[in-house]
């Protein structure tokens, strides 16, 4: 720990996909994580994770910030803008940090699409979020954006690009050498094509559109695998039964230590997110995880990762809610196999190590 800068990183949860990023950042700084919600990650994902070696504190368990005036940090990363609780927490931290000359940074993952239909509730929420982000960010010493679109969002709020550092959002799958026989477990032959959906099975992720497209391209040697759980899973299962769609497998939840095997076996990974009630896919870390294994990706243009990670060498970007475009894209990638080594390079140029390094640079310590 000697000579390392002391950093307080305030976040809303401890999701499995952030662990490696924090561990890599911990190699550069003395990192203290202050988590504002202990149950949020469990409620949404509930995946196994290893938080060993991370200094984690929970806001509701300790009066941690109340003693902050007696503590010294070299920098503070403020919490996400996802609640009034975090907004007022940021205001409090900024006030204390200002007295102690501690630089504060806001990490922005948000962006918006203005040409999509939104409910009045969603429009109001977006307006409030913009106000909160603008108010907090103007008092910060620097801004860190998770990608091009989130950087452009900050610029559109009036902030200078010179004060924004982009640290491309990234994730990784654990390196666990556990052999998985897809023929024995699922009946999928080595010579068969496999289309993969991986993540929460909720309506805005677009699994229904994927099922419709798969129904169009059904071939005797092609399978669709939907990995994950969610409140839209039963609707998807019912749709498959009602339309008698063959070769669709619902695996349920897959723990992280097995994740890489599924991406690696797949011929195509699909994230067909749709702008449900105006909600978009801010990033989509499953895109990173698929590219890491050399598997091409089809994603809609409302997936933030598509802007920075999907090129002609790594996949195809399509319009949301377009069964026709998705069908054509799947057929294209099953016919014209992309170079898996080129795909892996795109991931490695934007991997978690690069994310941690760029984030560290953004702190200007």
Short mmCIF file of C-alpha atoms in Angstrom, two decimals:
data_model
loop_
_atom_site.label_atom_id
_atom_site.label_comp_id
_atom_site.label_asym_id
_atom_site.label_seq_id
_atom_site.Cartn_x
_atom_site.Cartn_y
_atom_site.Cartn_z
CA UNK A 1 0.00 0.00 0.00
CA UNK A 2 3.00 2.32 0.46
CA UNK A 3 2.99 5.39 -1.80
CA UNK A 4 -0.41 4.51 -3.26
CA UNK A 5 -3.00 7.24 -3.46
CA UNK A 6 -6.00 6.73 -1.20
CA UNK A 7 -9.29 6.62 -3.12
CA UNK A 8 -12.89 6.48 -1.91
CA UNK A 9 -15.09 4.91 -4.57
CA UNK A 10 -18.81 5.30 -3.83
CA UNK A 11 -21.08 2.96 -5.76
CA UNK A 12 -24.65 1.66 -5.54
CA UNK A 13 -23.84 -2.07 -5.38
CA UNK A 14 -21.16 -4.76 -5.75
CA UNK A 15 -22.10 -6.49 -9.02
CA UNK A 16 -20.02 -9.45 -10.14
CA UNK A 17 -19.08 -7.74 -13.40
CA UNK A 18 -17.30 -4.88 -11.54
CA UNK A 19 -15.10 -7.04 -9.31
CA UNK A 20 -12.18 -7.46 -11.72
CA UNK A 21 -12.20 -3.74 -12.58
CA UNK A 22 -11.95 -2.81 -8.91
CA UNK A 23 -9.23 -5.39 -8.27
CA UNK A 24 -7.17 -4.00 -11.14
CA UNK A 25 -7.72 -0.46 -9.89
CA UNK A 26 -6.70 -1.64 -6.42
CA UNK A 27 -3.27 -2.48 -7.85
CA UNK A 28 -2.79 1.21 -8.67
CA UNK A 29 -4.41 2.87 -5.65
CA UNK A 30 -5.44 2.18 -2.07
CA UNK A 31 -9.10 1.61 -2.81
CA UNK A 32 -12.02 1.90 -0.40
CA UNK A 33 -15.48 0.99 -1.69
CA UNK A 34 -18.49 2.59 -0.05
CA UNK A 35 -21.67 0.82 -1.19
CA UNK A 36 -25.01 2.60 -0.84
CA UNK A 37 -27.24 -0.48 -1.25
CA UNK A 38 -26.36 -3.90 0.09
CA UNK A 39 -29.23 -5.78 -1.56
CA UNK A 40 -29.45 -4.15 -5.02
CA UNK A 41 -27.07 -6.56 -6.77
CA UNK A 42 -28.67 -9.59 -5.11
CA UNK A 43 -32.11 -8.39 -6.17
CA UNK A 44 -31.11 -7.95 -9.83
CA UNK A 45 -28.40 -10.55 -10.52
CA UNK A 46 -27.64 -12.70 -7.44
CA UNK A 47 -24.51 -14.24 -8.98
CA UNK A 48 -21.57 -15.87 -7.24
CA UNK A 49 -18.57 -13.55 -6.86
CA UNK A 50 -15.21 -13.31 -5.12
CA UNK A 51 -14.68 -9.99 -3.33
CA UNK A 52 -11.55 -11.13 -1.51
CA UNK A 53 -8.95 -8.36 -1.07
CA UNK A 54 -11.44 -5.55 -1.67
CA UNK A 55 -12.12 -3.04 1.11
CA UNK A 56 -15.92 -2.86 1.11
CA UNK A 57 -18.09 -0.80 3.46
CA UNK A 58 -21.86 -0.43 3.43
CA UNK A 59 -23.46 2.92 4.06
CA UNK A 60 -26.44 1.59 6.00
CA UNK A 61 -24.25 -0.45 8.38
CA UNK A 62 -21.70 2.19 9.39
CA UNK A 63 -21.83 5.94 9.95
CA UNK A 64 -18.86 5.92 7.60
CA UNK A 65 -19.36 9.27 5.94
CA UNK A 66 -20.33 10.92 9.21
CA UNK A 67 -16.71 10.41 10.27
CA UNK A 68 -15.36 11.43 6.91
CA UNK A 69 -14.14 14.79 8.15
CA UNK A 70 -11.57 12.87 10.15
CA UNK A 71 -10.49 10.85 7.11
CA UNK A 72 -8.24 11.85 4.25
CA UNK A 73 -8.45 10.77 0.64
CA UNK A 74 -6.53 11.78 -2.43
CA UNK A 75 -9.69 11.53 -4.57
CA UNK A 76 -13.35 10.54 -4.32
CA UNK A 77 -15.52 8.96 -7.03
CA UNK A 78 -19.12 9.99 -6.48
CA UNK A 79 -22.05 7.53 -6.72
CA UNK A 80 -24.24 6.99 -9.81
CA UNK A 81 -27.17 9.33 -10.45
CA UNK A 82 -29.77 6.57 -10.01
CA UNK A 83 -31.58 7.97 -6.95
CA UNK A 84 -32.26 11.08 -4.91
CA UNK A 85 -30.44 9.31 -2.07
CA UNK A 86 -27.23 9.20 -4.11
CA UNK A 87 -27.72 12.77 -5.32
CA UNK A 88 -27.94 14.17 -1.79
CA UNK A 89 -25.07 11.92 -0.73
CA UNK A 90 -22.96 13.43 -3.53
CA UNK A 91 -23.89 16.94 -2.41
CA UNK A 92 -22.80 16.11 1.13
CA UNK A 93 -19.52 14.57 -0.02
CA UNK A 94 -18.76 17.53 -2.28
CA UNK A 95 -19.27 19.94 0.60
CA UNK A 96 -16.88 18.04 2.88
CA UNK A 97 -14.36 17.44 0.09
CA UNK A 98 -14.33 21.13 -0.79
CA UNK A 99 -13.33 22.03 2.77
CA UNK A 100 -10.53 19.47 2.70
CA UNK A 101 -9.41 20.19 -0.91
CA UNK A 102 -10.10 16.60 -1.98
CA UNK A 103 -10.77 16.29 -5.72
CA UNK A 104 -14.06 14.62 -6.68
CA UNK A 105 -14.96 12.83 -9.90
CA UNK A 106 -18.24 11.77 -11.46
CA UNK A 107 -18.36 8.53 -13.45
CA UNK A 108 -21.11 8.74 -16.05
CA UNK A 109 -22.62 5.71 -17.77
CA UNK A 110 -25.80 7.47 -18.89
CA UNK A 111 -26.81 8.60 -22.38
CA UNK A 112 -30.12 9.23 -24.07
CA UNK A 113 -31.85 8.76 -27.39
CA UNK A 114 -34.01 11.74 -28.25
CA UNK A 115 -35.76 10.27 -31.28
CA UNK A 116 -37.65 7.53 -29.44
CA UNK A 117 -41.08 7.60 -27.88
CA UNK A 118 -41.03 7.99 -24.10
CA UNK A 119 -43.73 7.83 -21.49
CA UNK A 120 -44.38 11.00 -19.50
CA UNK A 121 -42.87 9.27 -16.47
CA UNK A 122 -39.69 8.37 -18.35
CA UNK A 123 -39.36 11.87 -19.84
CA UNK A 124 -39.75 13.38 -16.37
CA UNK A 125 -37.17 11.01 -14.90
CA UNK A 126 -34.69 11.81 -17.67
CA UNK A 127 -35.19 15.52 -17.11
CA UNK A 128 -34.55 15.14 -13.37
CA UNK A 129 -31.48 12.96 -13.97
CA UNK A 130 -30.05 15.57 -16.34
CA UNK A 131 -30.52 18.26 -13.71
CA UNK A 132 -28.87 16.12 -11.02
CA UNK A 133 -25.92 15.15 -13.22
CA UNK A 134 -25.37 18.73 -14.33
CA UNK A 135 -25.54 20.02 -10.76
CA UNK A 136 -23.12 17.41 -9.40
CA UNK A 137 -20.73 17.46 -12.36
CA UNK A 138 -20.22 21.22 -12.33
CA UNK A 139 -18.65 20.90 -8.87
CA UNK A 140 -16.37 18.00 -9.83
CA UNK A 141 -12.69 18.18 -10.68
CA UNK A 142 -13.11 15.75 -13.56
CA UNK A 143 -15.59 13.55 -15.39
CA UNK A 144 -15.13 9.96 -16.52
CA UNK A 145 -17.40 8.50 -19.21
CA UNK A 146 -17.99 4.81 -19.88
CA UNK A 147 -18.00 5.22 -23.66
CA UNK A 148 -18.46 7.56 -26.61
CA UNK A 149 -22.20 7.99 -26.14
CA UNK A 150 -21.96 8.78 -22.43
CA UNK A 151 -19.19 11.28 -23.22
CA UNK A 152 -21.36 12.96 -25.86
CA UNK A 153 -24.18 13.10 -23.30
CA UNK A 154 -21.97 15.11 -20.94
CA UNK A 155 -20.83 17.38 -23.76
CA UNK A 156 -24.47 18.04 -24.67
CA UNK A 157 -25.03 19.09 -21.05
CA UNK A 158 -22.43 21.79 -21.59
CA UNK A 159 -19.25 20.20 -20.26
CA UNK A 160 -15.96 20.49 -22.12
CA UNK A 161 -14.58 17.41 -23.83
CA UNK A 162 -11.21 18.41 -22.36
CA UNK A 163 -12.55 17.67 -18.89
CA UNK A 164 -13.93 14.23 -19.83
CA UNK A 165 -11.86 11.06 -19.86
CA UNK A 166 -13.33 8.01 -21.60
CA UNK A 167 -12.68 4.67 -19.90
CA UNK A 168 -14.43 2.14 -22.14
CA UNK A 169 -16.72 0.01 -20.00
CA UNK A 170 -15.59 -3.60 -19.84
CA UNK A 171 -16.05 -6.95 -18.16
CA UNK A 172 -14.41 -10.34 -18.26
CA UNK A 173 -15.30 -13.95 -17.62
CA UNK A 174 -13.36 -15.97 -15.03
CA UNK A 175 -10.66 -18.18 -16.47
CA UNK A 176 -11.85 -21.56 -15.23
CA UNK A 177 -10.88 -24.69 -17.11
CA UNK A 178 -14.11 -26.63 -16.69
CA UNK A 179 -14.94 -28.77 -19.74
CA UNK A 180 -18.56 -28.53 -20.83
CA UNK A 181 -19.92 -31.12 -23.25
CA UNK A 182 -22.76 -29.39 -25.10
CA UNK A 183 -23.74 -32.57 -26.93
CA UNK A 184 -24.07 -34.54 -23.72
CA UNK A 185 -25.75 -31.74 -21.77
CA UNK A 186 -27.99 -30.21 -24.44
CA UNK A 187 -27.86 -32.47 -27.50
CA UNK A 188 -26.00 -29.87 -29.57
CA UNK A 189 -23.49 -31.45 -31.95
CA UNK A 190 -20.07 -29.90 -32.52
CA UNK A 191 -21.07 -29.32 -36.14
CA UNK A 192 -24.31 -27.52 -35.21
CA UNK A 193 -24.71 -23.73 -35.21
CA UNK A 194 -25.52 -22.09 -31.88
CA UNK A 195 -27.13 -18.67 -31.46
CA UNK A 196 -26.77 -17.35 -27.93
CA UNK A 197 -28.68 -14.90 -25.74
CA UNK A 198 -27.10 -14.40 -22.31
CA UNK A 199 -28.34 -12.19 -19.49
CA UNK A 200 -31.52 -11.11 -17.76
CA UNK A 201 -34.59 -12.35 -19.61
CA UNK A 202 -36.63 -9.16 -19.44
CA UNK A 203 -38.77 -7.59 -22.14
CA UNK A 204 -36.51 -4.62 -22.93
CA UNK A 205 -33.61 -7.00 -23.72
CA UNK A 206 -35.60 -8.09 -26.79
CA UNK A 207 -35.77 -11.91 -26.42
CA UNK A 208 -39.20 -11.98 -28.11
CA UNK A 209 -37.78 -10.39 -31.27
CA UNK A 210 -34.97 -12.95 -31.21
CA UNK A 211 -37.45 -15.82 -30.98
CA UNK A 212 -39.42 -14.41 -33.92
CA UNK A 213 -36.25 -14.11 -36.00
CA UNK A 214 -35.10 -17.59 -35.06
CA UNK A 215 -38.43 -18.98 -36.19
CA UNK A 216 -37.63 -17.57 -39.64
CA UNK A 217 -34.15 -19.06 -39.95
CA UNK A 218 -34.74 -22.47 -38.41
CA UNK A 219 -32.44 -25.08 -39.86
CA UNK A 220 -31.97 -28.61 -38.68
CA UNK A 221 -28.41 -27.83 -37.60
CA UNK A 222 -29.09 -24.51 -35.81
CA UNK A 223 -30.02 -23.98 -32.17
CA UNK A 224 -31.03 -20.99 -30.06
CA UNK A 225 -29.93 -20.94 -26.43
CA UNK A 226 -31.34 -18.42 -23.95
CA UNK A 227 -29.29 -18.28 -20.76
CA UNK A 228 -30.62 -16.40 -17.78
CA UNK A 229 -33.62 -15.67 -15.62
CA UNK A 230 -36.10 -12.81 -15.46
CA UNK A 231 -39.72 -11.78 -15.35
CA UNK A 232 -40.14 -12.29 -19.11
CA UNK A 233 -38.86 -15.88 -19.15
CA UNK A 234 -42.27 -17.54 -18.84
CA UNK A 235 -43.63 -15.42 -21.70
CA UNK A 236 -40.75 -16.58 -23.90
CA UNK A 237 -41.28 -20.22 -22.97
CA UNK A 238 -45.00 -19.89 -23.73
CA UNK A 239 -44.25 -18.25 -27.09
CA UNK A 240 -41.98 -21.15 -28.09
CA UNK A 241 -44.65 -23.71 -27.14
CA UNK A 242 -47.52 -21.84 -28.82
CA UNK A 243 -45.57 -21.47 -32.07
CA UNK A 244 -44.00 -24.92 -31.93
CA UNK A 245 -40.48 -23.55 -32.38
CA UNK A 246 -37.92 -26.32 -32.27
CA UNK A 247 -34.35 -26.33 -30.95
CA UNK A 248 -34.76 -23.55 -28.41
CA UNK A 249 -33.08 -24.21 -25.07
CA UNK A 250 -33.74 -22.24 -21.88
CA UNK A 251 -30.88 -22.95 -19.49
CA UNK A 252 -31.84 -20.78 -16.54
CA UNK A 253 -29.17 -18.89 -14.64
CA UNK A 254 -25.54 -19.61 -15.55
CA UNK A 255 -22.97 -18.75 -12.89
CA UNK A 256 -19.94 -16.64 -13.93
CA UNK A 257 -17.41 -19.48 -13.65
CA UNK A 258 -19.20 -21.26 -16.54
CA UNK A 259 -19.93 -18.17 -18.61
CA UNK A 260 -16.93 -18.29 -20.94
CA UNK A 261 -17.77 -21.82 -22.13
CA UNK A 262 -21.16 -20.67 -23.46
CA UNK A 263 -19.79 -17.64 -25.29
CA UNK A 264 -16.94 -19.72 -26.71
CA UNK A 265 -19.29 -22.43 -28.02
CA UNK A 266 -21.69 -19.95 -29.64
CA UNK A 267 -21.40 -19.03 -33.31
CA UNK A 268 -23.30 -15.77 -32.81
CA UNK A 269 -24.25 -13.78 -29.72
CA UNK A 270 -27.34 -11.55 -29.91
CA UNK A 271 -28.34 -8.62 -27.71
CA UNK A 272 -31.53 -7.33 -29.41
CA UNK A 273 -32.47 -4.70 -26.82
CA UNK A 274 -35.50 -2.53 -27.53
CA UNK A 275 -36.37 0.98 -26.23
CA UNK A 276 -39.20 -0.15 -23.97
CA UNK A 277 -40.96 2.95 -22.60
CA UNK A 278 -37.90 4.94 -23.62
CA UNK A 279 -35.42 2.86 -21.61
CA UNK A 280 -32.22 2.04 -23.49
CA UNK A 281 -29.26 -0.31 -22.91
CA UNK A 282 -26.70 2.07 -21.41
CA UNK A 283 -23.86 -0.32 -22.24
CA UNK A 284 -24.36 -4.11 -22.42
CA UNK A 285 -21.35 -5.87 -20.90
CA UNK A 286 -22.40 -9.19 -22.45
CA UNK A 287 -21.09 -7.68 -25.70
CA UNK A 288 -17.61 -7.41 -24.15
CA UNK A 289 -17.84 -10.93 -22.74
CA UNK A 290 -18.80 -12.40 -26.10
CA UNK A 291 -16.01 -10.60 -27.96
CA UNK A 292 -13.54 -11.81 -25.35
CA UNK A 293 -14.19 -15.39 -26.55
CA UNK A 294 -13.99 -14.41 -30.23
CA UNK A 295 -17.74 -14.74 -30.82
CA UNK A 296 -19.33 -12.17 -33.18
CA UNK A 297 -22.12 -9.98 -31.85
CA UNK A 298 -25.42 -8.72 -33.22
CA UNK A 299 -26.76 -5.81 -31.18
CA UNK A 300 -29.26 -3.03 -31.72
CA UNK A 301 -28.20 0.58 -32.00
CA UNK A 302 -29.67 1.38 -28.59
CA UNK A 303 -26.95 -0.75 -26.98
CA UNK A 304 -24.21 1.63 -25.82
CA UNK A 305 -21.42 -0.89 -26.41
CA UNK A 306 -22.32 -1.15 -30.10
CA UNK A 307 -20.95 2.34 -30.73
CA UNK A 308 -17.47 1.52 -29.44
CA UNK A 309 -17.06 -2.23 -29.92
CA UNK A 310 -19.00 -3.47 -32.93
CA UNK A 311 -17.30 -3.05 -36.31
CA UNK A 312 -17.45 -4.98 -39.56
CA UNK A 313 -14.83 -7.29 -38.01
CA UNK A 314 -16.77 -8.04 -34.84
CA UNK A 315 -20.45 -8.13 -35.73
CA UNK A 316 -23.50 -6.28 -37.01
CA UNK A 317 -25.55 -3.40 -35.62
CA UNK A 318 -29.28 -3.50 -36.35
CA UNK A 319 -32.38 -1.44 -35.61
CA UNK A 320 -34.42 -2.38 -32.53
CA UNK A 321 -37.66 -4.29 -32.97
CA UNK A 322 -36.67 -5.34 -36.48
CA UNK A 323 -37.29 -9.05 -36.91
CA UNK A 324 -36.28 -8.76 -40.58
CA UNK A 325 -32.91 -7.10 -39.89
CA UNK A 326 -32.14 -9.57 -37.13
CA UNK A 327 -32.98 -12.54 -39.35
CA UNK A 328 -30.71 -11.24 -42.11
CA UNK A 329 -27.89 -10.50 -39.65
CA UNK A 330 -28.02 -13.99 -38.13
CA UNK A 331 -28.01 -15.64 -41.56
CA UNK A 332 -25.13 -13.38 -42.58
CA UNK A 333 -22.90 -14.28 -39.64
CA UNK A 334 -23.74 -17.99 -39.83
CA UNK A 335 -22.79 -17.99 -43.50
CA UNK A 336 -19.85 -15.60 -43.47
CA UNK A 337 -17.71 -16.60 -40.52
CA UNK A 338 -15.75 -13.70 -39.02
CA UNK A 339 -12.13 -14.05 -37.89
CA UNK A 340 -12.31 -14.93 -34.20
CA UNK A 341 -8.78 -13.66 -33.58
CA UNK A 342 -9.71 -10.22 -34.94
CA UNK A 343 -12.76 -10.24 -32.68
CA UNK A 344 -10.64 -11.08 -29.66
CA UNK A 345 -8.25 -8.24 -30.51
CA UNK A 346 -11.13 -5.75 -30.43
CA UNK A 347 -11.94 -6.99 -26.95
CA UNK A 348 -8.34 -6.91 -25.73
CA UNK A 349 -7.91 -3.35 -26.99
CA UNK A 350 -10.83 -2.47 -24.71
CA UNK A 351 -10.48 -4.99 -21.88
CA UNK A 352 -10.86 -4.46 -18.14
CA UNK A 353 -7.15 -3.76 -17.72
CA UNK A 354 -7.42 -0.88 -20.19
CA UNK A 355 -10.57 0.33 -18.46
CA UNK A 356 -8.81 0.43 -15.07
CA UNK A 357 -5.78 2.15 -16.57
CA UNK A 358 -7.85 4.81 -18.37
CA UNK A 359 -9.93 5.34 -15.25
CA UNK A 360 -6.76 5.86 -13.23
CA UNK A 361 -5.46 8.35 -15.80
CA UNK A 362 -8.79 10.17 -15.58
CA UNK A 363 -8.23 10.72 -11.85
CA UNK A 364 -5.11 12.73 -12.71
CA UNK A 365 -3.38 11.73 -9.48
#
